[in-house]
Short mmCIF file of C-alpha atoms in Angstrom, two decimals:
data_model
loop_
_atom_site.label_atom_id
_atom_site.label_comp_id
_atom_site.label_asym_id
_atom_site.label_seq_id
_atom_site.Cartn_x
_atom_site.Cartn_y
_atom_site.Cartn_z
CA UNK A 1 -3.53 -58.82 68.12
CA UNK A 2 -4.76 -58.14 64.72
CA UNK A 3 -8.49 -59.03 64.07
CA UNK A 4 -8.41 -61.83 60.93
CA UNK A 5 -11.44 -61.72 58.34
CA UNK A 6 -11.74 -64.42 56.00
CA UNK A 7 -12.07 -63.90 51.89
CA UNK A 8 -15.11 -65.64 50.81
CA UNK A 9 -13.94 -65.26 47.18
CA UNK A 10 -10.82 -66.63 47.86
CA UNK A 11 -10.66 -68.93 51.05
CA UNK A 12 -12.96 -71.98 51.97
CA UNK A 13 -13.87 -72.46 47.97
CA UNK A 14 -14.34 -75.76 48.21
CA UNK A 15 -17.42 -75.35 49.40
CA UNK A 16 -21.18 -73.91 47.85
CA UNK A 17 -20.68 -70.32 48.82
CA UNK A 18 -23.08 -69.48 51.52
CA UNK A 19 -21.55 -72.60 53.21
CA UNK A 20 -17.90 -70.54 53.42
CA UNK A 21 -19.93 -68.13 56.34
CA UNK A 22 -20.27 -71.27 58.12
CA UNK A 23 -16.95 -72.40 57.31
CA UNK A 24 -15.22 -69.01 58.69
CA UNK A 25 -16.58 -69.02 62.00
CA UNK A 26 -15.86 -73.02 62.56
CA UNK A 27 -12.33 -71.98 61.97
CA UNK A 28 -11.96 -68.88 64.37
CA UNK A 29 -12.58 -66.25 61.85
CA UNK A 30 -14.41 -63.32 63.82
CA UNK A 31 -15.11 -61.28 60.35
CA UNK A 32 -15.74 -61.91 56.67
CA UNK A 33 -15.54 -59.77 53.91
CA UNK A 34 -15.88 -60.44 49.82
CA UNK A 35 -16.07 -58.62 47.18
CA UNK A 36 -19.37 -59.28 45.79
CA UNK A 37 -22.72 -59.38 48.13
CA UNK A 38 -25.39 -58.71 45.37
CA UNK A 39 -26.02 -62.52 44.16
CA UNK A 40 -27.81 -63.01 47.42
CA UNK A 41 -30.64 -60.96 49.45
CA UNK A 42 -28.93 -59.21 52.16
CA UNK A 43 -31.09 -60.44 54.68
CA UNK A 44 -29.92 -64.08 53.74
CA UNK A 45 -26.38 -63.00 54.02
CA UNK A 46 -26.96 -61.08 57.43
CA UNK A 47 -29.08 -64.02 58.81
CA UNK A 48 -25.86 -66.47 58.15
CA UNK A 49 -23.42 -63.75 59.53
CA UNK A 50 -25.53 -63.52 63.10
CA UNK A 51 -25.89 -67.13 63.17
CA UNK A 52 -22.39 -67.01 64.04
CA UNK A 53 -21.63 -63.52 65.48
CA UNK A 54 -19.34 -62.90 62.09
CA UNK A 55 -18.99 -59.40 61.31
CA UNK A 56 -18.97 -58.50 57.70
CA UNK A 57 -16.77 -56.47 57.44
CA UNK A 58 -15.60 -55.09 53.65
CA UNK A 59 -17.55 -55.57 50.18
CA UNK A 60 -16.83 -53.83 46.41
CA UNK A 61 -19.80 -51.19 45.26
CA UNK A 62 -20.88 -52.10 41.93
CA UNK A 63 -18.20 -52.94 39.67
CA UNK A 64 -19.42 -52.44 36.21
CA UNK A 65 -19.63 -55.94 34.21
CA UNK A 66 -16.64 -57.87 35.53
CA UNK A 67 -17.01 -60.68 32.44
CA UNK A 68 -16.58 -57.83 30.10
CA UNK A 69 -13.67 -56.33 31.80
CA UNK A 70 -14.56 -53.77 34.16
CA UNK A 71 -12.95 -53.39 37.38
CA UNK A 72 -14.73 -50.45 38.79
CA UNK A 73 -15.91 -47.53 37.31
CA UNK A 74 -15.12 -44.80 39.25
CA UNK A 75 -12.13 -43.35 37.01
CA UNK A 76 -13.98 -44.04 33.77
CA UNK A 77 -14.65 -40.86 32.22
CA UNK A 78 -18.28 -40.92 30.85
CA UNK A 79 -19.57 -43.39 32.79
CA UNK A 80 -20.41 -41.39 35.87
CA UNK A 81 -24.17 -42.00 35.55
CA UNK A 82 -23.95 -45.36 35.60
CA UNK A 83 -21.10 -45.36 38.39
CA UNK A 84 -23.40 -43.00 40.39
CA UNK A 85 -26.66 -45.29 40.06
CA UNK A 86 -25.02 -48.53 41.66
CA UNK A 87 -23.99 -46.26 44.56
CA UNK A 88 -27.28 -46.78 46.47
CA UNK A 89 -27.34 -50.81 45.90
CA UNK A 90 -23.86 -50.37 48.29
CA UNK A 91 -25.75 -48.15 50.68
CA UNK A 92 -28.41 -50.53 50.44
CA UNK A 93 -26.30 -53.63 51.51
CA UNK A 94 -24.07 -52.07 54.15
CA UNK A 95 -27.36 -51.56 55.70
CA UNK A 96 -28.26 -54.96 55.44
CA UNK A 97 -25.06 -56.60 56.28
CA UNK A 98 -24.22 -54.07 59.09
CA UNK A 99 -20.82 -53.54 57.35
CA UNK A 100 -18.95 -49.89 57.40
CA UNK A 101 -16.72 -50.27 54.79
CA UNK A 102 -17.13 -50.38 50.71
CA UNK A 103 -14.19 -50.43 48.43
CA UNK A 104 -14.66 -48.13 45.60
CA UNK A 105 -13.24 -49.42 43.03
CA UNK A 106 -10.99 -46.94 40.04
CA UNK A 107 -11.74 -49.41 37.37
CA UNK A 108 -9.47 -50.08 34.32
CA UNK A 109 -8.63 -46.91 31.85
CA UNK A 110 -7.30 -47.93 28.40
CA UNK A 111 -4.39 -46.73 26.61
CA UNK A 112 -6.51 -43.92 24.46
CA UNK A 113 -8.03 -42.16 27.60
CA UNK A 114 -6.32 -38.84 29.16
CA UNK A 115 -4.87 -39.57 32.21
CA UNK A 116 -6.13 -36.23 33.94
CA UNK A 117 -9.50 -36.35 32.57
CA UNK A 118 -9.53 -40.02 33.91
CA UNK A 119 -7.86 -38.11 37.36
CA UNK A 120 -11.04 -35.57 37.65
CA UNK A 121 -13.83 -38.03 37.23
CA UNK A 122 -12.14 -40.30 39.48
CA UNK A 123 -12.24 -37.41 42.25
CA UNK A 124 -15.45 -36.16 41.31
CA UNK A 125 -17.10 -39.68 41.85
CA UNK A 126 -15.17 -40.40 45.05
CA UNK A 127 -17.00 -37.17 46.44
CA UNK A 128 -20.16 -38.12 44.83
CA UNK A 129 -19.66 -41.56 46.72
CA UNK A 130 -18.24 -40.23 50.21
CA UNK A 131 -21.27 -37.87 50.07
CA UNK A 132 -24.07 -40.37 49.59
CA UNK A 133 -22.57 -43.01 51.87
CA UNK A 134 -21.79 -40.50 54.53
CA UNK A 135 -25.38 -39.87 55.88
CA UNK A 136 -25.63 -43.67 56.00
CA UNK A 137 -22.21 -44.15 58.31
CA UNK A 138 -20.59 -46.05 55.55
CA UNK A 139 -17.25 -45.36 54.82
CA UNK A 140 -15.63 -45.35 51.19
CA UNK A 141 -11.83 -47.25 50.93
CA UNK A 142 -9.67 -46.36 47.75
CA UNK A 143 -7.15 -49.50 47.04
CA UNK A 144 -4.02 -48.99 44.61
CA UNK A 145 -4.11 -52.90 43.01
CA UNK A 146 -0.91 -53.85 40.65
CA UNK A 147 -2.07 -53.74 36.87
CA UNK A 148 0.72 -56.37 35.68
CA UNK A 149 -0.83 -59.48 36.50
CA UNK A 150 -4.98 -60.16 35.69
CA UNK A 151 -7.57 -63.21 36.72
CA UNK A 152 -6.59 -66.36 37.82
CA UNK A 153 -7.09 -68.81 34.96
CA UNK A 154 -9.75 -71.17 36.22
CA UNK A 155 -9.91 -69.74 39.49
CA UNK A 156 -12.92 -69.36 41.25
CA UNK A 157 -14.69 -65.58 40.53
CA UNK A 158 -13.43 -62.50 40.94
CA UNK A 159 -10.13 -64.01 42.19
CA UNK A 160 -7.19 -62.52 40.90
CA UNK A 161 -3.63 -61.81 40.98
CA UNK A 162 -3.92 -58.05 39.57
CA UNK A 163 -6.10 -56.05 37.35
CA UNK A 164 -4.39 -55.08 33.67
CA UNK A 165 -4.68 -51.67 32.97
CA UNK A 166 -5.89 -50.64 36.72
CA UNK A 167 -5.83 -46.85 36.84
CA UNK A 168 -4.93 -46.83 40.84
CA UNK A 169 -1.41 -48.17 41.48
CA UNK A 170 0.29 -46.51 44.30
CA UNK A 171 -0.02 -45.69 47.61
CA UNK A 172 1.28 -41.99 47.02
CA UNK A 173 -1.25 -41.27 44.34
CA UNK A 174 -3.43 -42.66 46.54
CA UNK A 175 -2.64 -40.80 49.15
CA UNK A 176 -2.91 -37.61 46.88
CA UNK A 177 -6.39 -38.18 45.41
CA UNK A 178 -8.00 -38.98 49.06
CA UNK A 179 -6.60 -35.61 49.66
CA UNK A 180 -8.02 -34.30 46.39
CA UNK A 181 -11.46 -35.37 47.53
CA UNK A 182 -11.60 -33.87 50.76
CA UNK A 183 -13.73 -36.04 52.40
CA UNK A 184 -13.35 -37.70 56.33
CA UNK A 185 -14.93 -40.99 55.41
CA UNK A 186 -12.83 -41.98 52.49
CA UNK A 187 -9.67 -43.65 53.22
CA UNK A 188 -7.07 -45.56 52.30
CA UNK A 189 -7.07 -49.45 51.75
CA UNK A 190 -3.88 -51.01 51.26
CA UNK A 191 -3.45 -54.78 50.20
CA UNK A 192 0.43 -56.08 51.43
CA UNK A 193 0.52 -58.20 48.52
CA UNK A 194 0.27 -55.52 45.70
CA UNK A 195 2.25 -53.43 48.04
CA UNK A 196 5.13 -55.68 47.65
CA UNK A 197 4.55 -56.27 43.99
CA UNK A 198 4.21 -52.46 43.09
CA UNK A 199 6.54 -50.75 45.68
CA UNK A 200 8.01 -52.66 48.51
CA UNK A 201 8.65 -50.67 51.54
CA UNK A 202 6.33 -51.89 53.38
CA UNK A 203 6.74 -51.47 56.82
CA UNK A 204 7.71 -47.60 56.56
CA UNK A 205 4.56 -47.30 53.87
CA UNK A 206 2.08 -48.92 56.59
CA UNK A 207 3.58 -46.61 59.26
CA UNK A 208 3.04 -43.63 57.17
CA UNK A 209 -0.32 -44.05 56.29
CA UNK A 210 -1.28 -45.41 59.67
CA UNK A 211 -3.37 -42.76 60.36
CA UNK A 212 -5.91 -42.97 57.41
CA UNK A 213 -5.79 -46.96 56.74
CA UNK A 214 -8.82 -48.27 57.27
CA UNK A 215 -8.21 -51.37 56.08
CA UNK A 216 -5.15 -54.09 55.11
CA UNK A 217 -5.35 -57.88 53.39
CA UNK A 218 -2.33 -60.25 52.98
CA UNK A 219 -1.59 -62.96 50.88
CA UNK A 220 2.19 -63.99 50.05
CA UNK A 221 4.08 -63.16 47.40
CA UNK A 222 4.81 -64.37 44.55
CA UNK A 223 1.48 -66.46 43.57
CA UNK A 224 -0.87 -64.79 46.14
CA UNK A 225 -1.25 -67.75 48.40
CA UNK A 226 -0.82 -68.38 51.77
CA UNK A 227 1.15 -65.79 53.89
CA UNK A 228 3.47 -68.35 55.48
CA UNK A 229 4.34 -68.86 51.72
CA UNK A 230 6.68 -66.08 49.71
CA UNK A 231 9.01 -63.62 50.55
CA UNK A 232 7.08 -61.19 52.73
CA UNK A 233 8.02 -61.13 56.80
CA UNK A 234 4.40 -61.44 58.01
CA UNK A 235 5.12 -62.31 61.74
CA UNK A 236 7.08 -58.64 61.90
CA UNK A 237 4.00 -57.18 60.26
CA UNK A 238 1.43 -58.71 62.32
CA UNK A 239 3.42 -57.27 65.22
CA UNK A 240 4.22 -53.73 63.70
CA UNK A 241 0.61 -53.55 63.49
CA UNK A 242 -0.06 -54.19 67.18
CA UNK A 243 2.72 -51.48 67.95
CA UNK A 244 1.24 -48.85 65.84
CA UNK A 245 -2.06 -49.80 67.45
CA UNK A 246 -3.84 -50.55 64.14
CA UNK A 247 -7.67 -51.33 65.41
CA UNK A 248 -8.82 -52.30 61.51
CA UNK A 249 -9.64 -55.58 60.30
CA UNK A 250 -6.87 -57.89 58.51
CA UNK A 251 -8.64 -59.71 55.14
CA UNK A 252 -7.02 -62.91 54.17
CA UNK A 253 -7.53 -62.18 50.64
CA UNK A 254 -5.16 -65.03 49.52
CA UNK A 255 -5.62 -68.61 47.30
CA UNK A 256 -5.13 -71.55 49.16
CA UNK A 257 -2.19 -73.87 47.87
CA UNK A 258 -4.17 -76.44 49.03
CA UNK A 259 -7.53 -77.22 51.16
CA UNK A 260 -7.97 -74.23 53.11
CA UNK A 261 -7.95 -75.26 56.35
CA UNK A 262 -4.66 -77.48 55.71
CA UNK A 263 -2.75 -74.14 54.80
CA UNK A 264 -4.36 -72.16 58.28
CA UNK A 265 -1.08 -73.23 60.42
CA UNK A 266 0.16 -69.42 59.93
CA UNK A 267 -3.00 -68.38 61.53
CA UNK A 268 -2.48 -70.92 65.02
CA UNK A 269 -0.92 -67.76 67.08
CA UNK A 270 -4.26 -66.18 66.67
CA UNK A 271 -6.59 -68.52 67.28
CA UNK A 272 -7.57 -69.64 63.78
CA UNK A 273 -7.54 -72.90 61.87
CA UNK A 274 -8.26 -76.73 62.22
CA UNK A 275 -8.03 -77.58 65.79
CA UNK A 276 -10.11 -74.40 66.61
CA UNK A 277 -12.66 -75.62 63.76
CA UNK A 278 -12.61 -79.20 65.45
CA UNK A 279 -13.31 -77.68 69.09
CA UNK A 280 -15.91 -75.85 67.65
CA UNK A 281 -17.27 -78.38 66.18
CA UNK A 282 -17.24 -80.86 68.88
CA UNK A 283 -18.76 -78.25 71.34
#
């Protein structure tokens, strides 16, 4: 059975945001991930998570300045120095948090940078990166994101439907720059959602990559809501997982249509949503 973390930036954001930890674990979630740990002291975060036995289990290293447009900064030629001196912050909180995962994030390239210049810093910093976290057990994740769509007007932060301009698209050049780098603990993160919207295929694409995916979200397609919701064959998925024995976590990176526990009736199967959150509540 797949292992379900919830998407603080996305699911239960009805609530103040420390609350959502609370939130998860009332409603069968066993893991949490988000993109963005550095607006609280780790040991706050951690002290919610083992409250509740939650496993963190994925966070972003520093993006650059998201309200200005950056989306990472790894494959931004001339910005290495800064890219390199948020690494340790990352080290720092996967530390704290007890988490073994950090997306590194490509960041957006504009229309007047060289795509192979943009290619070499982007492998250069992914070694820099795999090298630093490495002596610290962290793991680095590369994710190819859709660059069509862009922020989700009046959403809550750092929720979006794609990144315009992203310089990592597909799961082939993926594939072909964690090869590049030449490093065992960076691997492959792919998303289902901008699978779909990039390059379909996604059952063979998940079984040929089994063997260096460290990590998978959902969220249906189109409008990146629930996964009960869209086009995509989840339930075949979920199982195609389980026969390929995939042991990584599941993110349910996805905006609720609604309330968030009113849309968890996909989740039932597995134990999650709101008669587990009333049990638990009532216990």
């Amino acid at each position: 059975m797949p292992k379900f973390a919830a998407n603080l930036h996305y699911l239960f954001t009805e609530l103040p945001f420390l609350d959502r930890i609370d939130a998860a674990a009332e409603a069968g979630f066993k893991g949490v991930e988000f993109q963005v740990p550095y607006d609280y002291p780790g040991r706050e975060l951690r002290a919610r998570l083992d409250a509740h036995g939650l496993q963190m289990v994925l966070f972003d290293a520093p993006m650059g300045d998201w309200d200005a447009g950056d989306r990472g900064l790894a494959a931004v030629p001339g910005r290495e120095a800064e890219f390199r001196a948020g690494l340790p912050k990352a080290v720092e909180y996967a530390q704290a948090l007890g988490c073994e995962l950090v997306h590194v994030m490509a960041g957006v390239v504009g229309p007047g940078v060289d795509y192979k210049e943009a290619e070499r810093a982007y492998v250069a910093n992914l070694r820099y990166a795999a090298d630093l976290f490495r002596p610290h057990g962290v793991n680095a994740v590369i994710e190819p994101i859709n660059r069509r769509l862009g922020v989700v007007s009046g959403g809550p932060s750092y929720t979006t439907e794609g990144m315009h301009g992203y310089f990592l698209n597909h799961t082939e050049h993926a594939r072909r720059v964690i090869e590049m780098v030449g490093r065992e603990n960076l691997s492959l993160h792919l998303d289902v959602y901008h699978m779909q919207m990039l390059e379909g295929n996604l059952a063979e694409t998940i079984r040929g990559n089994i063997g260096n995916l460290k990590h998978l979200q959902i969220a249906g397609v189109p409008g990146r809501h629930e996964p009960s919701v869209g086009e995509i064959n989840y339930p075949y998925l979920f199982d195609l997982l389980d026969e390929l024995g995939y042991a990584g976590w599941v993110g349910c990176e996805y905006r609720p249509l609604g309330k968030t526990l009113d849309g968890l009736g996909w989740a039932a199967r597995f134990g999650i949503g709101r008669r587990t959150a009333a049990a638990i509540s009532q216990a």
